[in-house]
PDB file of C-alpha atoms in Angstrom:
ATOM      1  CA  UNK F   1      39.655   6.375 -31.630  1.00 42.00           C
ATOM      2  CA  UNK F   2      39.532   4.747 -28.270  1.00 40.00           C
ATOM      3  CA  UNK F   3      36.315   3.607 -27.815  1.00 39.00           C
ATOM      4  CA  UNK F   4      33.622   3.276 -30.073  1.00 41.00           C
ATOM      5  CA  UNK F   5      30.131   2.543 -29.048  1.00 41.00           C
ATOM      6  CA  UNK F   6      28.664  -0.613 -30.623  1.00 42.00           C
ATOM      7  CA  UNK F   7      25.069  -0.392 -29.624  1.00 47.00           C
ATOM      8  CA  UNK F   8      22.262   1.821 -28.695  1.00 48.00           C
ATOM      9  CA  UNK F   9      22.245   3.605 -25.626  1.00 48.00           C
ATOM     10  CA  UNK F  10      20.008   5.341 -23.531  1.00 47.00           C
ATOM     11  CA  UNK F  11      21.128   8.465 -21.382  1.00 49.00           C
ATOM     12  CA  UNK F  12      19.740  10.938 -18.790  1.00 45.00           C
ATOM     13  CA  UNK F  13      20.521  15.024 -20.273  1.00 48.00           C
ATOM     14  CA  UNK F  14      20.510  17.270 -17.612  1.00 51.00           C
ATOM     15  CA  UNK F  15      17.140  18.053 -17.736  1.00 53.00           C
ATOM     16  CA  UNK F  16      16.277  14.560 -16.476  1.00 52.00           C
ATOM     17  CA  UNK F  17      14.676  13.474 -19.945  1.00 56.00           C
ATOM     18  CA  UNK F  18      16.122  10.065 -21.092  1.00 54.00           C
ATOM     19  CA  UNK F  19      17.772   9.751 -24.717  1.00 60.00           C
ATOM     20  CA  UNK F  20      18.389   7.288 -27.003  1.00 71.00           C
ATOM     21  CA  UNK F  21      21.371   7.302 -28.790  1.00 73.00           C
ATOM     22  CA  UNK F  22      21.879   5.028 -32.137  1.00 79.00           C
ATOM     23  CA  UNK F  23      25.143   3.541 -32.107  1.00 83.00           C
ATOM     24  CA  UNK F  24      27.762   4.030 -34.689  1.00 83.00           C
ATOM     25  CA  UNK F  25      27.944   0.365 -35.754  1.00 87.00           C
ATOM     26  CA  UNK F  26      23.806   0.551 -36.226  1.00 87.00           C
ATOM     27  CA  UNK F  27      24.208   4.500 -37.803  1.00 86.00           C
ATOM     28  CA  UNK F  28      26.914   2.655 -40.256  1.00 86.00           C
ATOM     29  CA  UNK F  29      24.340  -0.482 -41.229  1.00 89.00           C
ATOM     30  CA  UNK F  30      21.944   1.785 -42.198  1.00 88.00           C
ATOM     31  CA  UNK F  31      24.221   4.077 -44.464  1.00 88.00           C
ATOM     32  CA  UNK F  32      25.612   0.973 -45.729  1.00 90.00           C
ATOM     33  CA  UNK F  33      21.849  -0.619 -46.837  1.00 92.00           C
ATOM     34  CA  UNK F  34      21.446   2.613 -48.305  1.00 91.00           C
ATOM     35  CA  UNK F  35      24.536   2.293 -50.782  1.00 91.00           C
ATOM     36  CA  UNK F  36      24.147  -1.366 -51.140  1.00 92.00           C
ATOM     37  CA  UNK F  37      23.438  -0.809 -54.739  1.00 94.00           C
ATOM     38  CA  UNK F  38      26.518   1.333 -55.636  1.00 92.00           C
ATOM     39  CA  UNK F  39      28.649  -0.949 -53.504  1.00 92.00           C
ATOM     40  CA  UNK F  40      27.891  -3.628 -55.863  1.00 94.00           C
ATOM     41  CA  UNK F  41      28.229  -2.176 -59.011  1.00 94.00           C
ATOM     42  CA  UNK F  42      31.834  -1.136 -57.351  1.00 93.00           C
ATOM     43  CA  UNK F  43      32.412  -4.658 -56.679  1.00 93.00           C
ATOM     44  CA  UNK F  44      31.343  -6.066 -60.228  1.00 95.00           C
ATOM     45  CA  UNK F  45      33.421  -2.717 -61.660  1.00 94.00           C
ATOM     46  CA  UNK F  46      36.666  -4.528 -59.625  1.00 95.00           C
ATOM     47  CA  UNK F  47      36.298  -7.968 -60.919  1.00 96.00           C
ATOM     48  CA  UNK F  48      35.406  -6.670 -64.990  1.00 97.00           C
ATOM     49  CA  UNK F  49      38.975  -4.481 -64.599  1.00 96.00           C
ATOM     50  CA  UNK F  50      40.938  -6.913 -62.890  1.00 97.00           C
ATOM     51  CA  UNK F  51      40.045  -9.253 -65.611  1.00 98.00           C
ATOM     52  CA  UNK F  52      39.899  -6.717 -68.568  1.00 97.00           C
ATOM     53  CA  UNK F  53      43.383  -5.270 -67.565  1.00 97.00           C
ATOM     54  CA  UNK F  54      44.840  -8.171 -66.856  1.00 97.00           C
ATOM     55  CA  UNK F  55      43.982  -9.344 -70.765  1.00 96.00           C
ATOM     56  CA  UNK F  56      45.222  -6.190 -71.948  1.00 95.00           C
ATOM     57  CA  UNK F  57      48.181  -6.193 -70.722  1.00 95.00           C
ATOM     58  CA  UNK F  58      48.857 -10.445 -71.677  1.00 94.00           C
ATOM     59  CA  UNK F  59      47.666  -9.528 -75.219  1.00 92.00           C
ATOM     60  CA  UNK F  60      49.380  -6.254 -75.698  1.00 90.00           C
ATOM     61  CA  UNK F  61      52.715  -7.879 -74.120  1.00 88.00           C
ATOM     62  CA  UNK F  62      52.630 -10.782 -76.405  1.00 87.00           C
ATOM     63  CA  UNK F  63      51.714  -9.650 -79.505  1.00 81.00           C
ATOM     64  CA  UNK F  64      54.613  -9.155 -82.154  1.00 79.00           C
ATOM     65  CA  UNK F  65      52.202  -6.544 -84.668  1.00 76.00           C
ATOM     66  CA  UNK F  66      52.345  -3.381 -82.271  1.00 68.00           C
ATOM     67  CA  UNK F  67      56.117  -3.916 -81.165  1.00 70.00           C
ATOM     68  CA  UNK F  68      57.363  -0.791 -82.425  1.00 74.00           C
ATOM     69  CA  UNK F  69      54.403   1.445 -82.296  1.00 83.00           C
ATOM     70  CA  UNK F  70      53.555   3.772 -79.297  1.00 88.00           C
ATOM     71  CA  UNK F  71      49.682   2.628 -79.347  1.00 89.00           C
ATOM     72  CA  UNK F  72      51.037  -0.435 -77.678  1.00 90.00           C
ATOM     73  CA  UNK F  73      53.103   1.580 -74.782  1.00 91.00           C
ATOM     74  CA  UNK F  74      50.360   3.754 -74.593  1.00 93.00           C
ATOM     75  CA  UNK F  75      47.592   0.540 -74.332  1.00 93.00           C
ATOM     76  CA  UNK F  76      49.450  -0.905 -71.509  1.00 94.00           C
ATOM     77  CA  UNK F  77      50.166   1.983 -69.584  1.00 95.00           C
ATOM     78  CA  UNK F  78      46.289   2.520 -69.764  1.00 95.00           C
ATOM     79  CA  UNK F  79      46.019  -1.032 -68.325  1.00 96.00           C
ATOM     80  CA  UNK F  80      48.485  -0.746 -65.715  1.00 96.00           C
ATOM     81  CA  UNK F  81      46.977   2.166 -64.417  1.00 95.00           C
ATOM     82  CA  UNK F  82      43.513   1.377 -64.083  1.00 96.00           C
ATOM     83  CA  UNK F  83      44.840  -2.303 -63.009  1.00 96.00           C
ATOM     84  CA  UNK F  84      46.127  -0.518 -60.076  1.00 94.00           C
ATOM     85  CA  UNK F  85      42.893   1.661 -59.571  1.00 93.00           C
ATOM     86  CA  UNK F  86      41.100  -1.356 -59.393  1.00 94.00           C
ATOM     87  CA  UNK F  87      43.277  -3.188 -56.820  1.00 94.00           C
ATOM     88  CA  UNK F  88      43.436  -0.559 -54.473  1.00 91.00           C
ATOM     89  CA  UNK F  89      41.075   2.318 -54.514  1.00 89.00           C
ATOM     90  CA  UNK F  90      37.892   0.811 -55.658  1.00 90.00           C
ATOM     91  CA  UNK F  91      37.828  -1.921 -53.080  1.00 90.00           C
ATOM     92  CA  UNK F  92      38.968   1.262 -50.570  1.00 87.00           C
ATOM     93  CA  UNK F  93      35.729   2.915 -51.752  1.00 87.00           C
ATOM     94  CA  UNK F  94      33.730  -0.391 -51.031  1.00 88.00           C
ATOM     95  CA  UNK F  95      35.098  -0.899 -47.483  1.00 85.00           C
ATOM     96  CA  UNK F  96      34.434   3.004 -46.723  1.00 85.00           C
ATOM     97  CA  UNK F  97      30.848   2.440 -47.964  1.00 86.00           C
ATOM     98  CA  UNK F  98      30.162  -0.239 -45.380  1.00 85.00           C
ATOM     99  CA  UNK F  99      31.700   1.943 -42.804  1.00 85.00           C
ATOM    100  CA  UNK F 100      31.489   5.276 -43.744  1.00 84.00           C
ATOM    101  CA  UNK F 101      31.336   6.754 -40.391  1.00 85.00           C
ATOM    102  CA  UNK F 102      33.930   4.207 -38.615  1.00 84.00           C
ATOM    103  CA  UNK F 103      37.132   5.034 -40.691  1.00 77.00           C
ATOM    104  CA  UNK F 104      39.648   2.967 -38.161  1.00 74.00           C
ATOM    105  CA  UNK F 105      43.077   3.894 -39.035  1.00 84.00           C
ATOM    106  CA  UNK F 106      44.994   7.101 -40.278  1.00 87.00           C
ATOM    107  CA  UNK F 107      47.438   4.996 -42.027  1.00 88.00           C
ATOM    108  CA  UNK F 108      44.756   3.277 -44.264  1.00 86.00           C
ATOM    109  CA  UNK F 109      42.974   6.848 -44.416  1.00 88.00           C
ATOM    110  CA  UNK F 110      45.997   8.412 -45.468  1.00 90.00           C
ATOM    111  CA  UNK F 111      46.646   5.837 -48.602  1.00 90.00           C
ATOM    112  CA  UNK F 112      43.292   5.479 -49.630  1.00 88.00           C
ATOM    113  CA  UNK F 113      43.896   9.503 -49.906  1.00 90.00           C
ATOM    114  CA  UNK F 114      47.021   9.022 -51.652  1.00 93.00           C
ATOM    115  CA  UNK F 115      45.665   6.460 -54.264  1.00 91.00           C
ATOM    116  CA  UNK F 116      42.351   8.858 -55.018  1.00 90.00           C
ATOM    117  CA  UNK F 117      44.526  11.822 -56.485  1.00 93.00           C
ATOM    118  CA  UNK F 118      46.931   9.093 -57.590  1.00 94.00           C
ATOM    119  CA  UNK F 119      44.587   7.243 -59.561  1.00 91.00           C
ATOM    120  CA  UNK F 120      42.411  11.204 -60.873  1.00 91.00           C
ATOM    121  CA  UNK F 121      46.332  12.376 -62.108  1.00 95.00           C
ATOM    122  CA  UNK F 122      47.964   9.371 -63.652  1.00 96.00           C
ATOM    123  CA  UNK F 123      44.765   8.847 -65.797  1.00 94.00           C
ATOM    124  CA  UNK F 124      44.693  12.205 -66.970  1.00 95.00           C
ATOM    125  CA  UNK F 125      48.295  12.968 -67.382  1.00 96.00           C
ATOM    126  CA  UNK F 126      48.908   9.339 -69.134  1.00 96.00           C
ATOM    127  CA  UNK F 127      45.863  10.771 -71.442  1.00 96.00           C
ATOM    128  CA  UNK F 128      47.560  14.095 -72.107  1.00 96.00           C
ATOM    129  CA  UNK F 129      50.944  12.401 -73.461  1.00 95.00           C
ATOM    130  CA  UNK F 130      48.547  10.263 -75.555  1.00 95.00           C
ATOM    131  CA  UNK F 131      46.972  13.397 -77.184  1.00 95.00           C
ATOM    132  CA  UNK F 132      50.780  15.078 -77.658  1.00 94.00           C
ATOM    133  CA  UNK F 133      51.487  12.193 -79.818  1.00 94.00           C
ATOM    134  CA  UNK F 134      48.364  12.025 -81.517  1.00 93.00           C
ATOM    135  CA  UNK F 135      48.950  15.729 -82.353  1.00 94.00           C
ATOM    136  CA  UNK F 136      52.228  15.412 -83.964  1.00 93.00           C
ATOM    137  CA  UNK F 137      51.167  12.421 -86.014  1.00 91.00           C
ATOM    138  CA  UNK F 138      48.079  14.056 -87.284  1.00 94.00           C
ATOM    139  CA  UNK F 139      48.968  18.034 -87.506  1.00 93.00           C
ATOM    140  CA  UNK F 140      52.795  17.673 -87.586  1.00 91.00           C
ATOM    141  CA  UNK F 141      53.674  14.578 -88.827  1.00 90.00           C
ATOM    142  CA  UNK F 142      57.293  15.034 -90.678  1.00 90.00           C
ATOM    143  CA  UNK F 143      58.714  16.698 -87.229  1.00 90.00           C
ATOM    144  CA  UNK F 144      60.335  14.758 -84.878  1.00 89.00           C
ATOM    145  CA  UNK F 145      58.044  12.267 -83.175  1.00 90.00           C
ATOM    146  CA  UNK F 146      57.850  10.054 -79.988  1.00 90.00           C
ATOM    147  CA  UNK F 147      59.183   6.778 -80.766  1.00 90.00           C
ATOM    148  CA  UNK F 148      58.101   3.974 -78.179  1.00 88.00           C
ATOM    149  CA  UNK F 149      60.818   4.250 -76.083  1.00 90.00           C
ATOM    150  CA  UNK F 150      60.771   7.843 -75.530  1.00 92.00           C
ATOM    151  CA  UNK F 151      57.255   7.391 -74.584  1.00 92.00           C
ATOM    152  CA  UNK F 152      57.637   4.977 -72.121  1.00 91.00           C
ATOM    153  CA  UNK F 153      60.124   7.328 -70.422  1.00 94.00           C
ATOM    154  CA  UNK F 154      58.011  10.284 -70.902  1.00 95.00           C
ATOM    155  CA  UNK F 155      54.727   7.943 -69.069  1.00 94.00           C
ATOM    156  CA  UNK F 156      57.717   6.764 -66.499  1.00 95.00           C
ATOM    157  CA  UNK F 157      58.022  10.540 -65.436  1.00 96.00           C
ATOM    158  CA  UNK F 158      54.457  12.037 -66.320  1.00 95.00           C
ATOM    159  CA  UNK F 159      51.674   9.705 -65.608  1.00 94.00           C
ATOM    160  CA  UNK F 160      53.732   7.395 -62.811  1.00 95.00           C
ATOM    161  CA  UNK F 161      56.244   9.662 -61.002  1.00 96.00           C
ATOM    162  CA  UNK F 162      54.378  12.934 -60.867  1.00 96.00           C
ATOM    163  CA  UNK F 163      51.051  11.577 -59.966  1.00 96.00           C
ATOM    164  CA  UNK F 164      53.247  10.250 -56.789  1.00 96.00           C
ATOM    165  CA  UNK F 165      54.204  13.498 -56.520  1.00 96.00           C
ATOM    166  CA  UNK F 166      51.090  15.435 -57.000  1.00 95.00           C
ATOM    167  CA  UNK F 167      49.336  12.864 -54.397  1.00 94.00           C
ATOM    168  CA  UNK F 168      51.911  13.697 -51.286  1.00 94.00           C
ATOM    169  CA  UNK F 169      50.252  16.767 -49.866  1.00 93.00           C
ATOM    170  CA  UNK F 170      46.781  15.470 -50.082  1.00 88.00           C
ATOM    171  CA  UNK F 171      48.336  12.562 -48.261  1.00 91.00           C
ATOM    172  CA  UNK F 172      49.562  14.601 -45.461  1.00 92.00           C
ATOM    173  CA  UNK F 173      46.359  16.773 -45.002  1.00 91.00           C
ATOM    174  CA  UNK F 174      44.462  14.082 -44.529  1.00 90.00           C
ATOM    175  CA  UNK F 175      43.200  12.290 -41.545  1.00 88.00           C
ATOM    176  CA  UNK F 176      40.255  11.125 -39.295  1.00 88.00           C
ATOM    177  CA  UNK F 177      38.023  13.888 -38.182  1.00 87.00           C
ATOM    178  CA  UNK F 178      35.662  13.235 -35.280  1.00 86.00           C
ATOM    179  CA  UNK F 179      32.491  14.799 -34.830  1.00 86.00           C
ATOM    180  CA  UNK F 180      29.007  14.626 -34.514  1.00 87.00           C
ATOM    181  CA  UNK F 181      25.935  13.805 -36.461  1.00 86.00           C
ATOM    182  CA  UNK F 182      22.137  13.851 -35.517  1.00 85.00           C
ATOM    183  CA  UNK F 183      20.946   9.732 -35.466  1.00 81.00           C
ATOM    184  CA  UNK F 184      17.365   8.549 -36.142  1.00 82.00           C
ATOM    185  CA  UNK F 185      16.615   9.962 -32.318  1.00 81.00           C
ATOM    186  CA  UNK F 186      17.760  13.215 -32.971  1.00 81.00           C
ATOM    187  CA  UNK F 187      20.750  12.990 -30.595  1.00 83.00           C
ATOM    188  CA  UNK F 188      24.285  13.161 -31.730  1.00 85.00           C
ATOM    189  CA  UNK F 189      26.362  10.012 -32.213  1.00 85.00           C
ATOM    190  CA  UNK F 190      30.134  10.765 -32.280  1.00 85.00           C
ATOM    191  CA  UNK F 191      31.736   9.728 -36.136  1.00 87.00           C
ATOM    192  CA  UNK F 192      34.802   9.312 -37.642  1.00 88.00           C
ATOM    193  CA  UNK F 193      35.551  10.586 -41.388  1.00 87.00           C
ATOM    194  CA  UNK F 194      38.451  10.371 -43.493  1.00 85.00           C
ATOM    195  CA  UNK F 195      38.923  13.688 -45.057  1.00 84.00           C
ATOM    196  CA  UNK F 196      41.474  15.894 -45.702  1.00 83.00           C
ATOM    197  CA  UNK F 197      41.948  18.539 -42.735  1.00 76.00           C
ATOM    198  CA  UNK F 198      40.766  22.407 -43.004  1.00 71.00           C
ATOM    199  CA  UNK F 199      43.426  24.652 -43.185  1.00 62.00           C
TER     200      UNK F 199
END
């Protein structure tokens, strides 16, 4: 992205007719009044987590009663996820809402990529090794079962090191596309998206 027009313009096509162009910064403002509402429900979503997590995981790490019990491994590796969710990708979302067709870098494209399947995996897979251990408490309970510090090296691996895994090629495919999109005048004004690239 070299240059990026900042306001309207007007130009001359070739048959002589003047055009008005909408700029990307005012094609961007009005996306961005548009979402207003879901941008601050994302913002009070941020503040509730960081807050929520953050007593989760000072309760849960203090507390003596669940110190050899997997609910409390499992608690905080809930917390620590969605603490991290709601440091990085949320506010990502936020920022891409008030410039949703201005997406600067490929750097910060490329880790707000990363930290979308990150988040989606380590959720799910941290939920999955929940419902193993709930199923050999309830259906087989006198076979071997997790003990806490199995677990935590079974969420280490599944719901921490895999999601990093899982997250590298959707990392690599994407990038900043530019293109076009019909404004308000019915010309096109040249955008930038961050989205993963068609193979």
């Amino acid at each position: 992205m070299d240059s990026i027009t900042t306001e309207n313009v007007s130009s001359v096509n070739s048959s002589g007719r003047i055009e008005s162009v909408e700029s990307l910064e005012d094609l961007d403002g009005r996306y961005a009044d548009a979402l207003l509402p879901l941008t601050i429900a994302f913002g009070c979503f941020t503040v509730v987590g960081i807050i929520g997590n953050l007593l989760v995981i000072l309760v849960f790490s203090l507390s003596p009663e669940y110190r050899r019990n997997n609910f409390k491994v499992f608690a905080l590796t809930l917390a620590y996820i969605d603490l991290i969710t709601c440091l990085t990708l949320i506010p990502a979302e936020t920022v891409k809402q008030q410039k949703y067709f201005e997406f600067g870098q490929v750097a910060t494209c490329k880790l707000k990529c990363f930290f979308n399947v990150f988040g989606a995996s380590s959720h799910c897979l941290a939920l999955l090794v929940i419902s193993v251990d709930r199923f050999l408490k309830v259906v087989l309970p006198f076979k071997t079962q997790m003990t806490p510090k199995k677990s935590i090296w079974i969420l280490l691996f599944v719901a921490f090191l895999l999601p990093i895994l899982l997250s590298i090629p959707g990392t690599l495919m994407c990038g900043i596309r530019t293109t076009a999109k019909v404004n308000i005048y019915g010309t096109n004004t040249t955008i930038y998206l961050c989205e993963p690239r068609k193979i």
